[in-house]
DNA sequence: TCTGGGGTCCTAGGACCC
DNA sequence: TCTGGGGTCCTAGGACCC
């Protein structure tokens, strides 16, 4: 087999960060709150044991926390970002093949030979020694299995925070002990649907029929099932790809009824999102603006609306984006409602100097027709022509093939098709 | 009074085009 | 002249993740 995946995940990351600088908090219940001290977004095991759920609204639980000696903190993302970098640096000492998956998780590719549980323990101890952050390590033959192993490492006290599912012959027993909703990619809706169809454990899902899965869970579900069987369908993303969507929104502390207030708030979010766009050297070709009332205040009249609009030209110019989004807000704004939230979403994101066309899709054996056509269009555009110059055999349907042949040039290997930049 | 913010991928349907 | 199958783009929405 050669390679295995490891998922290293920091335990209650935000709480652990606070504890690094306040050792007195160790072993005590601690909670970290979201923006505006809205909800609990991180809980120490001691806080979970008291029955505080993830996402608990602070205003409802405050008394309970005071009575039970729970410490709480407003989130400090600068601190968490900094400690995250230290953890990731530490992990990169173990392998050059690594994907930082989120602020508190990373996938590593490891050599499958050798004592994997021992390597897992080494990783765990090294991170703890260098950064003070406790982590759990899960190892498996695919990313999905590594995720599951990580979960077991956290759940089973006997595991000591490390679990390897790679190369084991008791996989059926292991998978039979895992609920289907604990698999990476199964959320509430799929859980319901699967249970209704008699699929309640990871083992059931692993043995399900491919066509059935494809039909009810799309190709994403199929990849998931293949991954459970030990066939890798997901791969590491070592360099972060530019964002395809950029969102900026906030809930207001106090609701607003005034369009001018909303316009000002929106302009702030647009500015912030436009900065992100420019930082990744992109431009935006469509904008969505949305607003909504407070859904928790059921007695108040409810209204939510969104509008999407394609820009005449892709841009990252803040005043232009503020101008358009303001007009869009005017269209969906209705008087008589108390608005709780307004936001903007940028989509249709393209490089600032054109469109990058790439066929690479590691999950398909052949490129998608759609992508291929994009490449053709891009090449034509960049050459100032309006005919197709090549196609890939067996992939493009007759009319495109005909055109390709008429043009006199084509290639049969899709991986030979270059990445093209078009104006 | 007080209930987060920011992402990903996939699918479907309509208008239009060749 | 007639036209089918197969494209395009756009928008909306569902499902999932941290």
PDB file of C-alpha atoms in Angstrom, chain A residues 74-355:
ATOM      1  CA  UNK A  74     -14.761  35.933  23.912  1.00  0.00           C
ATOM      2  CA  UNK A  75     -12.997  34.502  20.901  1.00  0.00           C
ATOM      3  CA  UNK A  76      -9.537  35.809  20.082  1.00  0.00           C
ATOM      4  CA  UNK A  77      -8.908  34.763  16.498  1.00  0.00           C
ATOM      5  CA  UNK A  78      -5.502  36.408  16.324  1.00  0.00           C
ATOM      6  CA  UNK A  79      -4.284  34.200  19.128  1.00  0.00           C
ATOM      7  CA  UNK A  80      -5.843  31.066  17.636  1.00  0.00           C
ATOM      8  CA  UNK A  81      -4.390  31.798  14.212  1.00  0.00           C
ATOM      9  CA  UNK A  82      -0.944  32.225  15.696  1.00  0.00           C
ATOM     10  CA  UNK A  83      -1.058  28.993  17.683  1.00  0.00           C
ATOM     11  CA  UNK A  84      -2.478  27.190  14.662  1.00  0.00           C
ATOM     12  CA  UNK A  85       0.601  28.190  12.653  1.00  0.00           C
ATOM     13  CA  UNK A  86       2.862  26.816  15.367  1.00  0.00           C
ATOM     14  CA  UNK A  87       1.031  23.500  15.403  1.00  0.00           C
ATOM     15  CA  UNK A  88       1.202  23.250  11.608  1.00  0.00           C
ATOM     16  CA  UNK A  89       4.924  24.069  11.598  1.00  0.00           C
ATOM     17  CA  UNK A  90       5.449  21.330  14.083  1.00  0.00           C
ATOM     18  CA  UNK A  91       3.507  18.818  11.947  1.00  0.00           C
ATOM     19  CA  UNK A  92       5.407  19.745   8.818  1.00  0.00           C
ATOM     20  CA  UNK A  93       8.494  18.278  10.447  1.00  0.00           C
ATOM     21  CA  UNK A  94       6.949  14.826   9.990  1.00  0.00           C
ATOM     22  CA  UNK A  95       6.182  14.958   6.274  1.00  0.00           C
ATOM     23  CA  UNK A  96       6.416  17.291   3.299  1.00  0.00           C
ATOM     24  CA  UNK A  97       3.005  16.076   2.075  1.00  0.00           C
ATOM     25  CA  UNK A  98       0.476  17.863   4.166  1.00  0.00           C
ATOM     26  CA  UNK A  99      -2.785  19.742   3.823  1.00  0.00           C
ATOM     27  CA  UNK A 100      -3.864  22.274   6.399  1.00  0.00           C
ATOM     28  CA  UNK A 101      -7.552  21.486   6.347  1.00  0.00           C
ATOM     29  CA  UNK A 102      -8.824  24.048   8.834  1.00  0.00           C
ATOM     30  CA  UNK A 103      -7.544  26.160  11.686  1.00  0.00           C
ATOM     31  CA  UNK A 104      -7.263  23.097  13.916  1.00  0.00           C
ATOM     32  CA  UNK A 105      -6.843  20.144  11.548  1.00  0.00           C
ATOM     33  CA  UNK A 106      -4.302  18.850   9.073  1.00  0.00           C
ATOM     34  CA  UNK A 107      -3.984  15.778   6.877  1.00  0.00           C
ATOM     35  CA  UNK A 108      -0.540  14.223   6.540  1.00  0.00           C
ATOM     36  CA  UNK A 109       0.666  11.552   4.152  1.00  0.00           C
ATOM     37  CA  UNK A 110       2.856   9.027   5.933  1.00  0.00           C
ATOM     38  CA  UNK A 111       4.850   6.003   4.902  1.00  0.00           C
ATOM     39  CA  UNK A 112       2.716   2.954   5.640  1.00  0.00           C
ATOM     40  CA  UNK A 113       5.697   0.851   6.638  1.00  0.00           C
ATOM     41  CA  UNK A 114       6.684   0.888  10.266  1.00  0.00           C
ATOM     42  CA  UNK A 115       4.782   1.123  13.478  1.00  0.00           C
ATOM     43  CA  UNK A 116       1.918   3.529  12.738  1.00  0.00           C
ATOM     44  CA  UNK A 117       0.479   3.744  16.247  1.00  0.00           C
ATOM     45  CA  UNK A 118       3.954   4.571  17.547  1.00  0.00           C
ATOM     46  CA  UNK A 119       4.380   7.259  14.907  1.00  0.00           C
ATOM     47  CA  UNK A 120       0.983   8.639  15.895  1.00  0.00           C
ATOM     48  CA  UNK A 121       2.036   8.828  19.519  1.00  0.00           C
ATOM     49  CA  UNK A 122       5.263  10.535  18.506  1.00  0.00           C
ATOM     50  CA  UNK A 123       3.298  13.195  16.596  1.00  0.00           C
ATOM     51  CA  UNK A 124       0.975  13.750  19.530  1.00  0.00           C
ATOM     52  CA  UNK A 125       3.784  14.061  22.051  1.00  0.00           C
ATOM     53  CA  UNK A 126       5.876  16.330  19.864  1.00  0.00           C
ATOM     54  CA  UNK A 127       3.030  18.786  19.255  1.00  0.00           C
ATOM     55  CA  UNK A 128       2.191  18.849  22.953  1.00  0.00           C
ATOM     56  CA  UNK A 129       5.822  19.478  23.896  1.00  0.00           C
ATOM     57  CA  UNK A 130       6.438  22.202  21.325  1.00  0.00           C
ATOM     58  CA  UNK A 131       3.151  24.071  21.466  1.00  0.00           C
ATOM     59  CA  UNK A 132       1.222  23.009  24.561  1.00  0.00           C
ATOM     60  CA  UNK A 133      -1.763  22.021  22.410  1.00  0.00           C
ATOM     61  CA  UNK A 134      -3.207  18.504  22.842  1.00  0.00           C
ATOM     62  CA  UNK A 135      -4.054  16.735  19.586  1.00  0.00           C
ATOM     63  CA  UNK A 136      -5.631  13.469  18.456  1.00  0.00           C
ATOM     64  CA  UNK A 137      -4.212  11.423  15.607  1.00  0.00           C
ATOM     65  CA  UNK A 138      -6.216   9.133  13.317  1.00  0.00           C
ATOM     66  CA  UNK A 139      -4.567   7.032  10.618  1.00  0.00           C
ATOM     67  CA  UNK A 140      -6.243   5.257   7.705  1.00  0.00           C
ATOM     68  CA  UNK A 141      -5.838   4.225   4.100  1.00  0.00           C
ATOM     69  CA  UNK A 142      -8.024   7.087   2.880  1.00  0.00           C
ATOM     70  CA  UNK A 143      -8.849  10.533   4.180  1.00  0.00           C
ATOM     71  CA  UNK A 144     -12.331   9.408   5.198  1.00  0.00           C
ATOM     72  CA  UNK A 145     -10.920   6.466   7.157  1.00  0.00           C
ATOM     73  CA  UNK A 146      -8.357   8.754   8.796  1.00  0.00           C
ATOM     74  CA  UNK A 147     -11.239  10.981   9.886  1.00  0.00           C
ATOM     75  CA  UNK A 148     -13.040   8.009  11.383  1.00  0.00           C
ATOM     76  CA  UNK A 149      -9.876   6.817  13.105  1.00  0.00           C
ATOM     77  CA  UNK A 150      -9.411  10.291  14.538  1.00  0.00           C
ATOM     78  CA  UNK A 151     -12.900  10.155  15.934  1.00  0.00           C
ATOM     79  CA  UNK A 152     -12.183   6.832  17.575  1.00  0.00           C
ATOM     80  CA  UNK A 153      -8.959   8.222  18.993  1.00  0.00           C
ATOM     81  CA  UNK A 154     -10.994  10.946  20.667  1.00  0.00           C
ATOM     82  CA  UNK A 155     -13.850   8.716  21.810  1.00  0.00           C
ATOM     83  CA  UNK A 156     -12.015   5.731  23.250  1.00  0.00           C
ATOM     84  CA  UNK A 157     -10.128   6.678  26.405  1.00  0.00           C
ATOM     85  CA  UNK A 158      -8.059   3.507  26.027  1.00  0.00           C
ATOM     86  CA  UNK A 159      -6.762   4.731  22.670  1.00  0.00           C
ATOM     87  CA  UNK A 160      -4.768   7.477  24.344  1.00  0.00           C
ATOM     88  CA  UNK A 161      -5.590   9.951  21.576  1.00  0.00           C
ATOM     89  CA  UNK A 162      -4.116   7.840  18.765  1.00  0.00           C
ATOM     90  CA  UNK A 163      -5.865   5.298  16.530  1.00  0.00           C
ATOM     91  CA  UNK A 164      -4.757   3.563  13.362  1.00  0.00           C
ATOM     92  CA  UNK A 165      -7.231   1.818  11.079  1.00  0.00           C
ATOM     93  CA  UNK A 166      -4.636   1.093   8.428  1.00  0.00           C
ATOM     94  CA  UNK A 167      -3.867  -2.484   7.459  1.00  0.00           C
ATOM     95  CA  UNK A 168      -6.213  -4.039   9.993  1.00  0.00           C
ATOM     96  CA  UNK A 169      -8.128  -7.226   9.380  1.00  0.00           C
ATOM     97  CA  UNK A 170     -10.968  -6.349  11.767  1.00  0.00           C
ATOM     98  CA  UNK A 171     -12.271  -3.482   9.636  1.00  0.00           C
ATOM     99  CA  UNK A 172     -15.774  -4.947   9.415  1.00  0.00           C
ATOM    100  CA  UNK A 173     -16.050  -5.033  13.182  1.00  0.00           C
ATOM    101  CA  UNK A 174     -14.699  -1.502  13.496  1.00  0.00           C
ATOM    102  CA  UNK A 175     -17.057  -0.111  10.848  1.00  0.00           C
ATOM    103  CA  UNK A 176     -20.017  -1.942  12.327  1.00  0.00           C
ATOM    104  CA  UNK A 177     -19.444  -0.055  15.567  1.00  0.00           C
ATOM    105  CA  UNK A 178     -19.632   3.345  13.867  1.00  0.00           C
ATOM    106  CA  UNK A 179     -22.936   5.144  13.300  1.00  0.00           C
ATOM    107  CA  UNK A 180     -23.469   6.231   9.738  1.00  0.00           C
ATOM    108  CA  UNK A 181     -23.932   9.874  10.788  1.00  0.00           C
ATOM    109  CA  UNK A 182     -20.416   9.912  12.235  1.00  0.00           C
ATOM    110  CA  UNK A 183     -18.915   9.595   8.783  1.00  0.00           C
ATOM    111  CA  UNK A 184     -17.389  12.677   7.200  1.00  0.00           C
ATOM    112  CA  UNK A 185     -19.981  13.830   4.655  1.00  0.00           C
ATOM    113  CA  UNK A 186     -23.115  12.459   6.316  1.00  0.00           C
ATOM    114  CA  UNK A 187     -25.160  15.237   7.883  1.00  0.00           C
ATOM    115  CA  UNK A 188     -28.669  15.425   9.253  1.00  0.00           C
ATOM    116  CA  UNK A 189     -30.526  14.965   5.963  1.00  0.00           C
ATOM    117  CA  UNK A 190     -28.474  12.024   4.737  1.00  0.00           C
ATOM    118  CA  UNK A 191     -28.659  10.457   8.187  1.00  0.00           C
ATOM    119  CA  UNK A 192     -32.456  10.490   8.022  1.00  0.00           C
ATOM    120  CA  UNK A 193     -32.553   9.196   4.477  1.00  0.00           C
ATOM    121  CA  UNK A 194     -30.061   6.401   5.183  1.00  0.00           C
ATOM    122  CA  UNK A 195     -31.752   5.261   8.375  1.00  0.00           C
ATOM    123  CA  UNK A 196     -35.064   5.128   6.537  1.00  0.00           C
ATOM    124  CA  UNK A 197     -33.417   2.762   4.086  1.00  0.00           C
ATOM    125  CA  UNK A 198     -31.967   0.511   6.738  1.00  0.00           C
ATOM    126  CA  UNK A 199     -28.431   1.885   6.596  1.00  0.00           C
ATOM    127  CA  UNK A 200     -27.388   2.780  10.113  1.00  0.00           C
ATOM    128  CA  UNK A 201     -23.729   1.849  10.439  1.00  0.00           C
ATOM    129  CA  UNK A 202     -20.586   2.571   8.460  1.00  0.00           C
ATOM    130  CA  UNK A 203     -20.473  -1.115   7.563  1.00  0.00           C
ATOM    131  CA  UNK A 204     -23.949  -0.984   6.007  1.00  0.00           C
ATOM    132  CA  UNK A 205     -22.946   2.060   3.991  1.00  0.00           C
ATOM    133  CA  UNK A 206     -19.704   0.486   2.863  1.00  0.00           C
ATOM    134  CA  UNK A 207     -21.667  -2.488   1.524  1.00  0.00           C
ATOM    135  CA  UNK A 208     -24.394  -0.439  -0.144  1.00  0.00           C
ATOM    136  CA  UNK A 209     -25.001  -0.654  -3.873  1.00  0.00           C
ATOM    137  CA  UNK A 210     -23.012   1.869  -5.930  1.00  0.00           C
ATOM    138  CA  UNK A 211     -25.890   2.798  -8.234  1.00  0.00           C
ATOM    139  CA  UNK A 212     -28.217   3.341  -5.332  1.00  0.00           C
ATOM    140  CA  UNK A 213     -25.665   5.578  -3.608  1.00  0.00           C
ATOM    141  CA  UNK A 214     -25.026   7.528  -6.803  1.00  0.00           C
ATOM    142  CA  UNK A 215     -28.721   8.111  -7.234  1.00  0.00           C
ATOM    143  CA  UNK A 216     -29.489   9.196  -3.673  1.00  0.00           C
ATOM    144  CA  UNK A 217     -26.253  10.869  -2.612  1.00  0.00           C
ATOM    145  CA  UNK A 218     -24.679  12.136  -5.848  1.00  0.00           C
ATOM    146  CA  UNK A 219     -21.085  11.464  -6.775  1.00  0.00           C
ATOM    147  CA  UNK A 220     -19.997  12.892  -3.450  1.00  0.00           C
ATOM    148  CA  UNK A 221     -21.713   9.988  -1.716  1.00  0.00           C
ATOM    149  CA  UNK A 222     -20.116   7.507  -4.075  1.00  0.00           C
ATOM    150  CA  UNK A 223     -16.653   8.844  -3.352  1.00  0.00           C
ATOM    151  CA  UNK A 224     -17.407   8.587   0.332  1.00  0.00           C
ATOM    152  CA  UNK A 225     -18.379   4.927   0.026  1.00  0.00           C
ATOM    153  CA  UNK A 226     -15.336   4.068  -2.033  1.00  0.00           C
ATOM    154  CA  UNK A 227     -13.180   5.791   0.537  1.00  0.00           C
ATOM    155  CA  UNK A 228     -14.739   3.629   3.252  1.00  0.00           C
ATOM    156  CA  UNK A 229     -13.683   0.603   1.213  1.00  0.00           C
ATOM    157  CA  UNK A 230     -10.121   1.854   1.266  1.00  0.00           C
ATOM    158  CA  UNK A 231     -10.005   3.241  -2.256  1.00  0.00           C
ATOM    159  CA  UNK A 232      -8.757   6.846  -2.149  1.00  0.00           C
ATOM    160  CA  UNK A 233     -10.998   9.272  -4.032  1.00  0.00           C
ATOM    161  CA  UNK A 234      -9.995  12.438  -2.211  1.00  0.00           C
ATOM    162  CA  UNK A 235      -6.527  13.856  -2.349  1.00  0.00           C
ATOM    163  CA  UNK A 236      -4.447  16.384  -0.511  1.00  0.00           C
ATOM    164  CA  UNK A 237      -4.726  19.998  -1.468  1.00  0.00           C
ATOM    165  CA  UNK A 238      -1.288  21.244  -0.591  1.00  0.00           C
ATOM    166  CA  UNK A 239      -1.554  24.788  -1.850  1.00  0.00           C
ATOM    167  CA  UNK A 240      -4.717  26.662  -0.956  1.00  0.00           C
ATOM    168  CA  UNK A 241      -6.798  27.342  -4.038  1.00  0.00           C
ATOM    169  CA  UNK A 242      -8.219  30.796  -4.574  1.00  0.00           C
ATOM    170  CA  UNK A 243     -11.730  31.160  -3.180  1.00  0.00           C
ATOM    171  CA  UNK A 244     -14.655  30.671  -5.538  1.00  0.00           C
ATOM    172  CA  UNK A 245     -17.075  32.480  -3.299  1.00  0.00           C
ATOM    173  CA  UNK A 246     -16.440  35.277  -0.847  1.00  0.00           C
ATOM    174  CA  UNK A 247     -19.033  36.138   1.741  1.00  0.00           C
ATOM    175  CA  UNK A 248     -19.189  38.929   4.256  1.00  0.00           C
ATOM    176  CA  UNK A 249     -22.046  39.412   6.671  1.00  0.00           C
ATOM    177  CA  UNK A 250     -22.789  40.080  10.324  1.00  0.00           C
ATOM    178  CA  UNK A 251     -25.801  39.979  12.552  1.00  0.00           C
ATOM    179  CA  UNK A 252     -26.681  43.260  14.225  1.00  0.00           C
ATOM    180  CA  UNK A 253     -26.793  43.506  18.005  1.00  0.00           C
ATOM    181  CA  UNK A 254     -29.987  45.539  17.720  1.00  0.00           C
ATOM    182  CA  UNK A 255     -32.274  45.123  14.711  1.00  0.00           C
ATOM    183  CA  UNK A 256     -32.582  47.941  12.217  1.00  0.00           C
ATOM    184  CA  UNK A 257     -35.550  49.287  10.295  1.00  0.00           C
ATOM    185  CA  UNK A 258     -33.638  51.972   8.439  1.00  0.00           C
ATOM    186  CA  UNK A 259     -32.365  51.424   4.921  1.00  0.00           C
ATOM    187  CA  UNK A 260     -29.575  53.937   5.407  1.00  0.00           C
ATOM    188  CA  UNK A 261     -28.193  51.937   8.308  1.00  0.00           C
ATOM    189  CA  UNK A 262     -28.395  48.777   6.252  1.00  0.00           C
ATOM    190  CA  UNK A 263     -26.682  50.486   3.337  1.00  0.00           C
ATOM    191  CA  UNK A 264     -23.837  51.585   5.569  1.00  0.00           C
ATOM    192  CA  UNK A 265     -23.416  48.142   7.065  1.00  0.00           C
ATOM    193  CA  UNK A 266     -23.514  46.606   3.608  1.00  0.00           C
ATOM    194  CA  UNK A 267     -20.867  49.026   2.344  1.00  0.00           C
ATOM    195  CA  UNK A 268     -18.594  47.895   5.183  1.00  0.00           C
ATOM    196  CA  UNK A 269     -19.032  44.238   4.286  1.00  0.00           C
ATOM    197  CA  UNK A 270     -18.539  44.921   0.594  1.00  0.00           C
ATOM    198  CA  UNK A 271     -15.315  46.756   1.394  1.00  0.00           C
ATOM    199  CA  UNK A 272     -14.055  43.850   3.466  1.00  0.00           C
ATOM    200  CA  UNK A 273     -14.967  41.290   0.812  1.00  0.00           C
ATOM    201  CA  UNK A 274     -13.394  43.419  -1.935  1.00  0.00           C
ATOM    202  CA  UNK A 275     -10.143  43.495   0.033  1.00  0.00           C
ATOM    203  CA  UNK A 276     -10.158  39.706   0.131  1.00  0.00           C
ATOM    204  CA  UNK A 277     -10.809  39.589  -3.589  1.00  0.00           C
ATOM    205  CA  UNK A 278      -7.870  41.851  -4.354  1.00  0.00           C
ATOM    206  CA  UNK A 279      -5.607  39.980  -1.961  1.00  0.00           C
ATOM    207  CA  UNK A 280      -6.079  36.826  -3.995  1.00  0.00           C
ATOM    208  CA  UNK A 281      -5.663  38.844  -7.184  1.00  0.00           C
ATOM    209  CA  UNK A 282      -9.173  38.144  -8.449  1.00  0.00           C
ATOM    210  CA  UNK A 283     -12.158  40.039  -9.754  1.00  0.00           C
ATOM    211  CA  UNK A 284     -15.873  39.446  -9.251  1.00  0.00           C
ATOM    212  CA  UNK A 285     -18.392  38.904 -12.005  1.00  0.00           C
ATOM    213  CA  UNK A 286     -21.579  38.525  -9.976  1.00  0.00           C
ATOM    214  CA  UNK A 287     -22.809  39.879  -6.693  1.00  0.00           C
ATOM    215  CA  UNK A 288     -25.524  38.636  -4.360  1.00  0.00           C
ATOM    216  CA  UNK A 289     -27.024  40.848  -1.667  1.00  0.00           C
ATOM    217  CA  UNK A 290     -29.326  39.403   0.980  1.00  0.00           C
ATOM    218  CA  UNK A 291     -31.066  40.524   4.114  1.00  0.00           C
ATOM    219  CA  UNK A 292     -33.303  38.915   6.713  1.00  0.00           C
ATOM    220  CA  UNK A 293     -35.237  39.501   9.895  1.00  0.00           C
ATOM    221  CA  UNK A 294     -34.597  37.714  13.194  1.00  0.00           C
ATOM    222  CA  UNK A 295     -35.878  34.186  12.687  1.00  0.00           C
ATOM    223  CA  UNK A 296     -35.909  33.546  16.426  1.00  0.00           C
ATOM    224  CA  UNK A 297     -38.498  36.245  17.037  1.00  0.00           C
ATOM    225  CA  UNK A 298     -41.404  34.274  15.708  1.00  0.00           C
ATOM    226  CA  UNK A 299     -43.960  36.893  16.650  1.00  0.00           C
ATOM    227  CA  UNK A 300     -42.339  39.536  14.475  1.00  0.00           C
ATOM    228  CA  UNK A 301     -43.239  39.572  10.785  1.00  0.00           C
ATOM    229  CA  UNK A 302     -40.604  37.608   8.904  1.00  0.00           C
ATOM    230  CA  UNK A 303     -38.980  38.529   5.643  1.00  0.00           C
ATOM    231  CA  UNK A 304     -35.840  37.442   3.893  1.00  0.00           C
ATOM    232  CA  UNK A 305     -34.709  38.120   0.393  1.00  0.00           C
ATOM    233  CA  UNK A 306     -31.698  37.891  -1.819  1.00  0.00           C
ATOM    234  CA  UNK A 307     -30.863  39.128  -5.262  1.00  0.00           C
ATOM    235  CA  UNK A 308     -28.087  38.142  -7.617  1.00  0.00           C
ATOM    236  CA  UNK A 309     -26.819  40.259 -10.418  1.00  0.00           C
ATOM    237  CA  UNK A 310     -24.143  39.789 -13.052  1.00  0.00           C
ATOM    238  CA  UNK A 311     -21.808  42.746 -13.415  1.00  0.00           C
ATOM    239  CA  UNK A 312     -21.147  44.175 -16.868  1.00  0.00           C
ATOM    240  CA  UNK A 313     -17.415  43.612 -16.350  1.00  0.00           C
ATOM    241  CA  UNK A 314     -15.560  41.659 -13.640  1.00  0.00           C
ATOM    242  CA  UNK A 315     -14.143  44.067 -11.114  1.00  0.00           C
ATOM    243  CA  UNK A 316     -12.546  44.325  -7.673  1.00  0.00           C
ATOM    244  CA  UNK A 317     -12.988  48.075  -7.470  1.00  0.00           C
ATOM    245  CA  UNK A 318     -14.634  48.846  -4.144  1.00  0.00           C
ATOM    246  CA  UNK A 319     -16.659  51.935  -5.132  1.00  0.00           C
ATOM    247  CA  UNK A 320     -18.161  50.092  -8.089  1.00  0.00           C
ATOM    248  CA  UNK A 321     -19.083  47.137  -5.933  1.00  0.00           C
ATOM    249  CA  UNK A 322     -20.612  49.399  -3.288  1.00  0.00           C
ATOM    250  CA  UNK A 323     -22.587  51.177  -5.966  1.00  0.00           C
ATOM    251  CA  UNK A 324     -24.045  47.990  -7.434  1.00  0.00           C
ATOM    252  CA  UNK A 325     -24.756  46.334  -4.122  1.00  0.00           C
ATOM    253  CA  UNK A 326     -26.496  49.487  -2.853  1.00  0.00           C
ATOM    254  CA  UNK A 327     -28.807  49.441  -5.876  1.00  0.00           C
ATOM    255  CA  UNK A 328     -29.528  45.786  -5.281  1.00  0.00           C
ATOM    256  CA  UNK A 329     -30.327  46.412  -1.642  1.00  0.00           C
ATOM    257  CA  UNK A 330     -32.871  49.058  -2.690  1.00  0.00           C
ATOM    258  CA  UNK A 331     -34.614  46.441  -4.806  1.00  0.00           C
ATOM    259  CA  UNK A 332     -35.161  43.917  -2.045  1.00  0.00           C
ATOM    260  CA  UNK A 333     -35.624  46.267   0.904  1.00  0.00           C
ATOM    261  CA  UNK A 334     -39.176  46.500   2.259  1.00  0.00           C
ATOM    262  CA  UNK A 335     -40.224  48.889   4.976  1.00  0.00           C
ATOM    263  CA  UNK A 336     -41.968  47.645   8.079  1.00  0.00           C
ATOM    264  CA  UNK A 337     -39.547  44.892   9.050  1.00  0.00           C
ATOM    265  CA  UNK A 338     -36.888  44.723  11.737  1.00  0.00           C
ATOM    266  CA  UNK A 339     -33.749  43.560   9.994  1.00  0.00           C
ATOM    267  CA  UNK A 340     -31.255  41.431  11.870  1.00  0.00           C
ATOM    268  CA  UNK A 341     -28.699  40.693   9.218  1.00  0.00           C
ATOM    269  CA  UNK A 342     -27.470  41.885   5.865  1.00  0.00           C
ATOM    270  CA  UNK A 343     -24.733  40.402   3.776  1.00  0.00           C
ATOM    271  CA  UNK A 344     -23.000  40.248   0.448  1.00  0.00           C
ATOM    272  CA  UNK A 345     -21.678  37.312  -1.519  1.00  0.00           C
ATOM    273  CA  UNK A 346     -19.271  37.592  -4.424  1.00  0.00           C
ATOM    274  CA  UNK A 347     -19.413  34.803  -6.993  1.00  0.00           C
ATOM    275  CA  UNK A 348     -18.136  34.274 -10.483  1.00  0.00           C
ATOM    276  CA  UNK A 349     -14.635  34.959  -9.229  1.00  0.00           C
ATOM    277  CA  UNK A 350     -11.985  35.171 -11.953  1.00  0.00           C
ATOM    278  CA  UNK A 351      -8.311  36.142 -11.950  1.00  0.00           C
ATOM    279  CA  UNK A 352      -7.906  39.886 -12.195  1.00  0.00           C
ATOM    280  CA  UNK A 353      -6.255  39.551 -15.578  1.00  0.00           C
ATOM    281  CA  UNK A 354      -8.418  36.913 -17.152  1.00  0.00           C
ATOM    282  CA  UNK A 355      -9.796  33.440 -16.751  1.00  0.00           C
TER     283      UNK A 355
END
